[in-house]
Amino acid sequence: MSRRGLLALFLLLASCKRTEPAASAVPDAGAGEVRPAASSVRDAGSAAQAVGSAPDASVAEVHPLAVCDARGGSPLNAARNYYDGGQYEEALSCAAQAAALDPDLAAAHAERGVALAALGRESEAQLAFARALAIDPGDAESLLGAARLYAVQMESTRERDELGVLYAERGLSQPSTPPELIPELALVAAMAFNDLGQADEALARAAIVLAREPGNHEAQYERALALFELCRFAEARKAFGALLDDPERAAHVHQHLGLLLEREGKWKLAQGHFDKARELSPEDFPEPPLPSQEDFRAAVAQAVAGLSSDMRRDLKGVPVDTEELPSDADLLANQPPLSPTILGLFRGPSLSEPCDGKETPCRSVVLYRRNLARAVRTSDELREQIRVTLLHEVGHLRGEDDEELAARGLE
């Protein structure tokens, strides 16, 4: 699951890490310079007509930034000091002045980017980081700021997570990257890799952080999550257990301990952890719309009947079954293993490949009741997710891999 709400807490770990205050009402682009609207520059006739007329209600009110008070220092250093003090508007003003004085200074645009991100002005922050990296593709601060913006702050999508990984990994690979930035870059990479389902890579990046900062709880959490996703369940249970007293991550820890105990058939103990996770974070862990096994089978059968005729033809002779949870055997049949939270599974060769005769039938599809119910919030969403999961597995039946399916919106 994406953990944007939780992972944003990483930004509070140290004064140099980026926080997320409420979005600013300042609407101007870039560094906040006052610029004429495009129409006033390009349409002299319209501008002349506007002289002496009533204000046009369609023109956005301009809120220029305050003049930078550098307090006797350079605007760039002042921007950094203001940022570390939580004064983001002042940081933006001074970063804007630094960029105006030296437009080719990547650090000035990067500092604009982090201030804009802290103010919730994400689209402007994207442009600021893009400009900084166009000037200096290897600037470590710019890479870290862009990685955080895409992989932590913005709403999770595959493309944003991939961008976050690219920026963080580039920062990690640069010989000129300051040593103090290595753990921060590695942590963002671990977050993004976990969200992308690349748990082996996430585990390696979490290890980089923990080698330097053994007490970093966010890295410990990313490590625990990666162990869970890699089906190293005993290690994951121990790792999550060590974080139970961490108030910032306790809800997610309880949820994963519930998932681990559920796999062991310890239903009552598992439910206790699920209830605690819901108590601590009801928005993240609402009560799942878990149907009875009979109703779930009926919903799956209805979804199969609703497929197009060519899909039903391809499924002829391919049973579509339901199970509670994926078995260890199914998860460990691949390397790296499949996630324990998968919603469905296609077993066997694609239609274009011959059956090997070891299994009868050699092809099958299975949908998992508990994982599907936890992936949604309402019964209507569950029915839709069953349909999408079924389409995903039919894609595998036809020979598509996960990347191709994700490109078609069937991730």
GROMACS .gro file of C-alpha atoms in nm:
model
  411
    1MET     CA    1   0.000   0.000   0.000
    2SER     CA    2   0.106   0.353  -0.054
    3ARG     CA    3   0.206   0.521   0.269
    4ARG     CA    4   0.217   0.887   0.172
    5GLY     CA    5   0.042   1.002   0.485
    6LEU     CA    6   0.285   0.807   0.703
    7LEU     CA    7   0.596   0.873   0.503
    8ALA     CA    8   0.551   1.246   0.514
    9LEU     CA    9   0.647   1.214   0.879
   10PHE     CA   10   0.997   1.138   0.763
   11LEU     CA   11   1.025   1.504   0.680
   12LEU     CA   12   1.012   1.589   1.050
   13LEU     CA   13   1.311   1.377   1.150
   14ALA     CA   14   1.565   1.658   1.135
   15SER     CA   15   1.573   2.029   1.072
   16CYS     CA   16   1.718   1.978   0.726
   17LYS     CA   17   1.431   1.750   0.625
   18ARG     CA   18   1.132   1.893   0.447
   19THR     CA   19   0.796   1.943   0.617
   20GLU     CA   20   0.449   1.983   0.469
   21PRO     CA   21   0.259   2.283   0.605
   22ALA     CA   22  -0.075   2.391   0.466
   23ALA     CA   23  -0.078   2.508   0.107
   24SER     CA   24  -0.013   2.875   0.052
   25ALA     CA   25  -0.268   3.098  -0.115
   26VAL     CA   26   0.005   3.267  -0.320
   27PRO     CA   27  -0.085   3.192  -0.683
   28ASP     CA   28   0.210   3.333  -0.876
   29ALA     CA   29   0.447   3.104  -1.061
   30GLY     CA   30   0.819   3.055  -1.029
   31ALA     CA   31   0.998   3.254  -0.763
   32GLY     CA   32   0.702   3.482  -0.697
   33GLU     CA   33   0.814   3.770  -0.916
   34VAL     CA   34   0.533   4.005  -1.025
   35ARG     CA   35   0.482   3.958  -1.397
   36PRO     CA   36   0.221   4.102  -1.633
   37ALA     CA   37  -0.038   3.865  -1.765
   38ALA     CA   38   0.033   3.733  -2.113
   39SER     CA   39  -0.263   3.923  -2.258
   40SER     CA   40  -0.129   4.259  -2.131
   41VAL     CA   41   0.197   4.198  -2.314
   42ARG     CA   42   0.064   4.049  -2.636
   43ASP     CA   43  -0.265   4.234  -2.684
   44ALA     CA   44  -0.195   4.609  -2.671
   45GLY     CA   45  -0.547   4.688  -2.789
   46SER     CA   46  -0.706   4.501  -2.498
   47ALA     CA   47  -0.462   4.665  -2.258
   48ALA     CA   48  -0.547   5.012  -2.387
   49GLN     CA   49  -0.917   4.942  -2.348
   50ALA     CA   50  -0.859   4.837  -1.988
   51VAL     CA   51  -0.716   5.178  -1.888
   52GLY     CA   52  -0.961   5.357  -1.664
   53SER     CA   53  -1.209   5.070  -1.672
   54ALA     CA   54  -1.335   4.871  -1.376
   55PRO     CA   55  -1.110   4.588  -1.258
   56ASP     CA   56  -1.165   4.264  -1.446
   57ALA     CA   57  -1.290   4.006  -1.199
   58SER     CA   58  -1.130   3.732  -1.410
   59VAL     CA   59  -0.778   3.861  -1.340
   60ALA     CA   60  -0.623   3.684  -1.043
   61GLU     CA   61  -0.512   3.904  -0.757
   62VAL     CA   62  -0.133   3.928  -0.741
   63HIS     CA   63   0.040   3.860  -0.410
   64PRO     CA   64   0.405   3.952  -0.456
   65LEU     CA   65   0.662   3.804  -0.222
   66ALA     CA   66   0.810   4.025   0.046
   67VAL     CA   67   1.154   4.172  -0.014
   68CYS     CA   68   1.421   3.931   0.106
   69ASP     CA   69   1.574   4.029   0.440
   70ALA     CA   70   1.910   3.856   0.410
   71ARG     CA   71   2.022   3.996   0.746
   72GLY     CA   72   2.360   4.096   0.610
   73GLY     CA   73   2.430   3.761   0.444
   74SER     CA   74   2.375   3.620   0.099
   75PRO     CA   75   2.016   3.562  -0.013
   76LEU     CA   76   2.085   3.191  -0.064
   77ASN     CA   77   2.217   3.139   0.288
   78ALA     CA   78   1.929   3.344   0.423
   79ALA     CA   79   1.684   3.122   0.233
   80ARG     CA   80   1.836   2.813   0.392
   81ASN     CA   81   1.827   2.964   0.739
   82TYR     CA   82   1.466   3.073   0.700
   83TYR     CA   83   1.374   2.728   0.573
   84ASP     CA   84   1.538   2.551   0.866
   85GLY     CA   85   1.345   2.786   1.094
   86GLY     CA   86   1.015   2.693   0.932
   87GLN     CA   87   0.968   3.037   0.773
   88TYR     CA   88   0.886   2.914   0.424
   89GLU     CA   89   0.752   3.234   0.271
   90GLU     CA   90   1.069   3.417   0.378
   91ALA     CA   91   1.277   3.127   0.246
   92LEU     CA   92   1.102   3.152  -0.089
   93SER     CA   93   1.156   3.528  -0.107
   94CYS     CA   94   1.529   3.495  -0.050
   95ALA     CA   95   1.564   3.195  -0.281
   96ALA     CA   96   1.381   3.392  -0.550
   97GLN     CA   97   1.622   3.682  -0.506
   98ALA     CA   98   1.921   3.445  -0.522
   99ALA     CA   99   1.785   3.298  -0.846
  100ALA     CA  100   1.721   3.646  -0.989
  101LEU     CA  101   2.076   3.756  -0.910
  102ASP     CA  102   2.227   3.438  -1.056
  103PRO     CA  103   1.981   3.259  -1.288
  104ASP     CA  104   2.235   2.983  -1.363
  105LEU     CA  105   2.284   2.887  -0.998
  106ALA     CA  106   2.127   2.543  -0.954
  107ALA     CA  107   2.132   2.570  -0.576
  108ALA     CA  108   1.911   2.880  -0.585
  109HIS     CA  109   1.645   2.705  -0.792
  110ALA     CA  110   1.669   2.396  -0.572
  111GLU     CA  111   1.610   2.614  -0.266
  112ARG     CA  112   1.310   2.765  -0.441
  113GLY     CA  113   1.190   2.412  -0.503
  114VAL     CA  114   1.207   2.299  -0.142
  115ALA     CA  115   1.037   2.618  -0.020
  116LEU     CA  116   0.760   2.583  -0.277
  117ALA     CA  117   0.715   2.217  -0.183
  118ALA     CA  118   0.691   2.310   0.184
  119LEU     CA  119   0.421   2.561   0.095
  120GLY     CA  120   0.225   2.296  -0.092
  121ARG     CA  121   0.285   2.459  -0.432
  122GLU     CA  122   0.382   2.134  -0.594
  123SER     CA  123   0.353   2.221  -0.963
  124GLU     CA  124   0.578   2.523  -0.912
  125ALA     CA  125   0.822   2.312  -0.712
  126GLN     CA  126   0.838   2.067  -1.001
  127LEU     CA  127   0.943   2.346  -1.237
  128ALA     CA  128   1.200   2.481  -0.992
  129PHE     CA  129   1.365   2.141  -0.954
  130ALA     CA  130   1.349   2.081  -1.330
  131ARG     CA  131   1.531   2.407  -1.389
  132ALA     CA  132   1.793   2.331  -1.123
  133LEU     CA  133   1.861   1.989  -1.275
  134ALA     CA  134   1.869   2.130  -1.627
  135ILE     CA  135   2.149   2.360  -1.508
  136ASP     CA  136   2.332   2.089  -1.309
  137PRO     CA  137   2.202   1.733  -1.350
  138GLY     CA  138   2.426   1.611  -1.070
  139ASP     CA  139   2.337   1.863  -0.801
  140ALA     CA  140   2.273   1.647  -0.495
  141GLU     CA  141   2.039   1.889  -0.315
  142SER     CA  142   1.826   1.925  -0.627
  143LEU     CA  143   1.813   1.549  -0.673
  144LEU     CA  144   1.712   1.494  -0.311
  145GLY     CA  145   1.446   1.765  -0.325
  146ALA     CA  146   1.297   1.631  -0.648
  147ALA     CA  147   1.307   1.273  -0.519
  148ARG     CA  148   1.121   1.372  -0.203
  149LEU     CA  149   0.864   1.571  -0.396
  150TYR     CA  150   0.774   1.285  -0.628
  151ALA     CA  151   0.824   0.984  -0.401
  152VAL     CA  152   0.699   1.119  -0.067
  153GLN     CA  153   0.497   1.438  -0.089
  154MET     CA  154   0.286   1.401  -0.404
  155GLU     CA  155   0.003   1.152  -0.434
  156SER     CA  156   0.143   0.814  -0.526
  157THR     CA  157   0.143   0.698  -0.887
  158ARG     CA  158   0.377   0.455  -1.055
  159GLU     CA  159   0.530   0.728  -1.271
  160ARG     CA  160   0.595   0.958  -0.975
  161ASP     CA  161   0.750   0.675  -0.775
  162GLU     CA  162   0.969   0.587  -1.072
  163LEU     CA  163   1.080   0.949  -1.102
  164GLY     CA  164   1.156   0.956  -0.731
  165VAL     CA  165   1.371   0.646  -0.769
  166LEU     CA  166   1.556   0.789  -1.068
  167TYR     CA  167   1.643   1.110  -0.884
  168ALA     CA  168   1.739   0.936  -0.560
  169GLU     CA  169   1.949   0.674  -0.737
  170ARG     CA  170   2.129   0.937  -0.939
  171GLY     CA  171   2.213   1.118  -0.618
  172LEU     CA  172   2.343   0.798  -0.461
  173SER     CA  173   2.562   0.728  -0.764
  174GLN     CA  174   2.725   1.072  -0.777
  175PRO     CA  175   3.080   1.070  -0.632
  176SER     CA  176   3.034   1.437  -0.545
  177THR     CA  177   2.725   1.379  -0.328
  178PRO     CA  178   2.798   1.499   0.028
  179PRO     CA  179   2.814   1.203   0.270
  180GLU     CA  180   2.546   1.351   0.495
  181LEU     CA  181   2.293   1.330   0.208
  182ILE     CA  182   2.351   0.959   0.141
  183PRO     CA  183   2.114   0.830   0.413
  184GLU     CA  184   1.841   1.073   0.308
  185LEU     CA  185   1.866   0.975  -0.058
  186ALA     CA  186   1.874   0.605   0.032
  187LEU     CA  187   1.566   0.639   0.252
  188VAL     CA  188   1.363   0.808  -0.022
  189ALA     CA  189   1.476   0.537  -0.263
  190ALA     CA  190   1.368   0.266  -0.017
  191MET     CA  191   1.024   0.428   0.015
  192ALA     CA  192   0.977   0.452  -0.359
  193PHE     CA  193   1.105   0.101  -0.427
  194ASN     CA  194   0.863  -0.040  -0.169
  195ASP     CA  195   0.574   0.148  -0.329
  196LEU     CA  196   0.680   0.013  -0.669
  197GLY     CA  197   0.680  -0.344  -0.539
  198GLN     CA  198   1.058  -0.380  -0.571
  199ALA     CA  199   1.115  -0.496  -0.216
  200ASP     CA  200   1.460  -0.642  -0.277
  201GLU     CA  201   1.586  -0.300  -0.387
  202ALA     CA  202   1.405  -0.132  -0.097
  203LEU     CA  203   1.573  -0.367   0.150
  204ALA     CA  204   1.916  -0.283   0.010
  205ARG     CA  205   1.853   0.093   0.036
  206ALA     CA  206   1.718   0.064   0.390
  207ALA     CA  207   2.039  -0.118   0.481
  208ILE     CA  208   2.242   0.180   0.356
  209VAL     CA  209   2.052   0.408   0.591
  210LEU     CA  210   2.070   0.176   0.891
  211ALA     CA  211   2.444   0.121   0.848
  212ARG     CA  212   2.486   0.494   0.911
  213GLU     CA  213   2.185   0.563   1.133
  214PRO     CA  214   2.090   0.243   1.322
  215GLY     CA  215   1.816   0.420   1.515
  216ASN     CA  216   1.635   0.562   1.211
  217HIS     CA  217   1.278   0.439   1.264
  218GLU     CA  218   1.164   0.523   0.914
  219ALA     CA  219   1.440   0.306   0.766
  220GLN     CA  220   1.352   0.033   1.016
  221TYR     CA  221   0.994   0.048   0.898
  222GLU     CA  222   1.093   0.034   0.530
  223ARG     CA  223   1.313  -0.267   0.610
  224ALA     CA  224   1.028  -0.443   0.790
  225LEU     CA  225   0.792  -0.373   0.501
  226ALA     CA  226   1.044  -0.505   0.248
  227LEU     CA  227   1.094  -0.823   0.452
  228PHE     CA  228   0.717  -0.875   0.457
  229GLU     CA  229   0.690  -0.822   0.082
  230LEU     CA  230   0.977  -1.067   0.027
  231CYS     CA  231   0.784  -1.329   0.230
  232ARG     CA  232   1.053  -1.341   0.498
  233PHE     CA  233   0.775  -1.355   0.751
  234ALA     CA  234   0.962  -1.446   1.071
  235GLU     CA  235   1.209  -1.162   1.016
  236ALA     CA  236   0.929  -0.922   0.927
  237ARG     CA  237   0.736  -1.006   1.242
  238LYS     CA  238   1.041  -0.936   1.457
  239ALA     CA  239   1.115  -0.612   1.270
  240PHE     CA  240   0.759  -0.483   1.302
  241GLY     CA  241   0.744  -0.588   1.666
  242ALA     CA  242   1.042  -0.366   1.742
  243LEU     CA  243   0.841  -0.065   1.618
  244LEU     CA  244   0.524  -0.117   1.823
  245ASP     CA  245   0.614   0.166   2.060
  246ASP     CA  246   0.674   0.413   1.776
  247PRO     CA  247   0.365   0.636   1.786
  248GLU     CA  248   0.416   0.767   1.433
  249ARG     CA  249   0.410   0.421   1.274
  250ALA     CA  250   0.213   0.214   1.524
  251ALA     CA  251  -0.103   0.191   1.311
  252HIS     CA  252   0.087   0.052   1.012
  253VAL     CA  253   0.286  -0.178   1.238
  254HIS     CA  254  -0.031  -0.322   1.392
  255GLN     CA  255  -0.183  -0.370   1.047
  256HIS     CA  256   0.116  -0.569   0.926
  257LEU     CA  257   0.136  -0.777   1.242
  258GLY     CA  258  -0.229  -0.860   1.181
  259LEU     CA  259  -0.148  -0.967   0.825
  260LEU     CA  260   0.135  -1.187   0.950
  261LEU     CA  261  -0.074  -1.353   1.221
  262GLU     CA  262  -0.360  -1.403   0.975
  263ARG     CA  263  -0.128  -1.603   0.752
  264GLU     CA  264  -0.054  -1.828   1.050
  265GLY     CA  265  -0.425  -1.888   1.103
  266LYS     CA  266  -0.424  -1.695   1.431
  267TRP     CA  267  -0.742  -1.515   1.344
  268LYS     CA  268  -0.831  -1.376   1.687
  269LEU     CA  269  -0.484  -1.234   1.750
  270ALA     CA  270  -0.477  -1.093   1.398
  271GLN     CA  271  -0.813  -0.923   1.446
  272GLY     CA  272  -0.685  -0.759   1.763
  273HIS     CA  273  -0.404  -0.595   1.565
  274PHE     CA  274  -0.642  -0.493   1.284
  275ASP     CA  275  -0.874  -0.333   1.540
  276LYS     CA  276  -0.585  -0.144   1.697
  277ALA     CA  277  -0.467  -0.019   1.357
  278ARG     CA  278  -0.820   0.105   1.284
  279GLU     CA  279  -0.843   0.273   1.623
  280LEU     CA  280  -0.514   0.456   1.567
  281SER     CA  281  -0.577   0.548   1.203
  282PRO     CA  282  -0.938   0.493   1.090
  283GLU     CA  283  -0.880   0.681   0.765
  284ASP     CA  284  -0.594   0.453   0.660
  285PHE     CA  285  -0.755   0.132   0.785
  286PRO     CA  286  -1.135   0.143   0.756
  287GLU     CA  287  -1.348  -0.163   0.822
  288PRO     CA  288  -1.314  -0.375   0.505
  289PRO     CA  289  -1.637  -0.467   0.322
  290LEU     CA  290  -1.566  -0.839   0.364
  291PRO     CA  291  -1.843  -1.046   0.202
  292SER     CA  292  -1.921  -1.401   0.300
  293GLN     CA  293  -1.738  -1.668   0.105
  294GLU     CA  294  -2.060  -1.753  -0.077
  295ASP     CA  295  -2.129  -1.391  -0.170
  296PHE     CA  296  -1.769  -1.345  -0.281
  297ARG     CA  297  -1.789  -1.646  -0.513
  298ALA     CA  298  -2.113  -1.509  -0.656
  299ALA     CA  299  -1.952  -1.167  -0.716
  300VAL     CA  300  -1.659  -1.331  -0.897
  301ALA     CA  301  -1.895  -1.540  -1.111
  302GLN     CA  302  -2.088  -1.225  -1.200
  303ALA     CA  303  -1.765  -1.051  -1.300
  304VAL     CA  304  -1.671  -1.344  -1.525
  305ALA     CA  305  -2.014  -1.335  -1.688
  306GLY     CA  306  -1.969  -0.963  -1.754
  307LEU     CA  307  -1.647  -1.007  -1.952
  308SER     CA  308  -1.641  -0.956  -2.326
  309SER     CA  309  -1.714  -1.260  -2.540
  310ASP     CA  310  -1.351  -1.297  -2.653
  311MET     CA  311  -1.230  -1.296  -2.291
  312ARG     CA  312  -1.487  -1.556  -2.190
  313ARG     CA  313  -1.372  -1.763  -2.486
  314ASP     CA  314  -1.010  -1.741  -2.369
  315LEU     CA  315  -1.119  -1.845  -2.020
  316LYS     CA  316  -1.294  -2.156  -2.147
  317GLY     CA  317  -1.139  -2.448  -1.963
  318VAL     CA  318  -0.958  -2.213  -1.723
  319PRO     CA  319  -1.121  -2.232  -1.378
  320VAL     CA  320  -1.164  -1.906  -1.188
  321ASP     CA  321  -1.143  -1.996  -0.819
  322THR     CA  322  -1.158  -1.802  -0.493
  323GLU     CA  323  -0.935  -1.837  -0.186
  324GLU     CA  324  -0.892  -1.652   0.141
  325LEU     CA  325  -0.522  -1.565   0.105
  326PRO     CA  326  -0.235  -1.660  -0.128
  327SER     CA  327  -0.044  -1.967  -0.016
  328ASP     CA  328   0.328  -1.967   0.059
  329ALA     CA  329   0.377  -2.207  -0.233
  330ASP     CA  330   0.218  -1.964  -0.478
  331LEU     CA  331   0.407  -1.666  -0.342
  332LEU     CA  332   0.744  -1.839  -0.343
  333ALA     CA  333   0.703  -1.991  -0.689
  334ASN     CA  334   0.851  -1.668  -0.831
  335GLN     CA  335   1.181  -1.499  -0.753
  336PRO     CA  336   1.162  -1.247  -0.609
  337PRO     CA  337   0.846  -1.372  -0.437
  338LEU     CA  338   0.504  -1.229  -0.504
  339SER     CA  339   0.359  -0.985  -0.252
  340PRO     CA  340   0.144  -1.141   0.023
  341THR     CA  341  -0.115  -0.872  -0.054
  342ILE     CA  342  -0.173  -0.971  -0.417
  343LEU     CA  343  -0.540  -0.954  -0.517
  344GLY     CA  344  -0.534  -1.236  -0.769
  345LEU     CA  345  -0.308  -1.483  -0.945
  346PHE     CA  346  -0.284  -1.654  -1.281
  347ARG     CA  347  -0.121  -1.995  -1.265
  348GLY     CA  348   0.030  -2.169  -1.563
  349PRO     CA  349   0.162  -2.083  -1.910
  350SER     CA  350  -0.001  -1.823  -2.132
  351LEU     CA  351  -0.233  -1.929  -2.412
  352SER     CA  352   0.053  -1.902  -2.662
  353GLU     CA  353   0.262  -2.157  -2.471
  354PRO     CA  354   0.204  -2.531  -2.440
  355CYS     CA  355   0.104  -2.694  -2.114
  356ASP     CA  356   0.370  -2.915  -1.957
  357GLY     CA  357   0.122  -3.175  -1.838
  358LYS     CA  358   0.222  -3.153  -1.472
  359GLU     CA  359  -0.097  -2.976  -1.361
  360THR     CA  360  -0.459  -3.050  -1.449
  361PRO     CA  361  -0.590  -2.810  -1.552
  362CYS     CA  362  -0.262  -2.647  -1.645
  363ARG     CA  363  -0.405  -2.296  -1.628
  364SER     CA  364  -0.617  -2.136  -1.356
  365VAL     CA  365  -0.708  -1.801  -1.204
  366VAL     CA  366  -0.766  -1.734  -0.836
  367LEU     CA  367  -0.895  -1.423  -0.657
  368TYR     CA  368  -0.829  -1.365  -0.287
  369ARG     CA  369  -1.126  -1.261  -0.073
  370ARG     CA  370  -0.949  -1.100   0.223
  371ASN     CA  371  -0.688  -0.909   0.021
  372LEU     CA  372  -0.949  -0.774  -0.218
  373ALA     CA  373  -1.175  -0.660   0.066
  374ARG     CA  374  -0.885  -0.475   0.229
  375ALA     CA  375  -0.797  -0.298  -0.095
  376VAL     CA  376  -1.129  -0.108  -0.107
  377ARG     CA  377  -1.369   0.083   0.117
  378THR     CA  378  -1.717  -0.006  -0.007
  379SER     CA  379  -1.903  -0.302  -0.155
  380ASP     CA  380  -1.936  -0.116  -0.486
  381GLU     CA  381  -1.561  -0.060  -0.495
  382LEU     CA  382  -1.510  -0.429  -0.419
  383ARG     CA  383  -1.718  -0.533  -0.719
  384GLU     CA  384  -1.518  -0.299  -0.940
  385GLN     CA  385  -1.187  -0.422  -0.800
  386ILE     CA  386  -1.290  -0.782  -0.863
  387ARG     CA  387  -1.358  -0.688  -1.227
  388VAL     CA  388  -1.025  -0.506  -1.266
  389THR     CA  389  -0.833  -0.790  -1.099
  390LEU     CA  390  -1.001  -1.040  -1.328
  391LEU     CA  391  -0.902  -0.830  -1.632
  392HIS     CA  392  -0.545  -0.825  -1.501
  393GLU     CA  393  -0.530  -1.202  -1.472
  394VAL     CA  394  -0.685  -1.250  -1.817
  395GLY     CA  395  -0.405  -1.024  -1.941
  396HIS     CA  396  -0.152  -1.269  -1.795
  397LEU     CA  397  -0.344  -1.556  -1.953
  398ARG     CA  398  -0.297  -1.380  -2.287
  399GLY     CA  399   0.076  -1.332  -2.228
  400GLU     CA  400   0.103  -0.977  -2.095
  401ASP     CA  401   0.348  -0.904  -1.812
  402ASP     CA  402   0.292  -0.671  -1.518
  403GLU     CA  403   0.460  -0.374  -1.687
  404GLU     CA  404   0.238  -0.403  -1.993
  405LEU     CA  405  -0.071  -0.436  -1.777
  406ALA     CA  406   0.028  -0.135  -1.566
  407ALA     CA  407   0.071   0.069  -1.885
  408ARG     CA  408  -0.290  -0.017  -1.970
  409GLY     CA  409  -0.415   0.088  -1.626
  410LEU     CA  410  -0.450  -0.266  -1.496
  411GLU     CA  411  -0.183  -0.256  -1.227
   0.00000   0.00000   0.00000
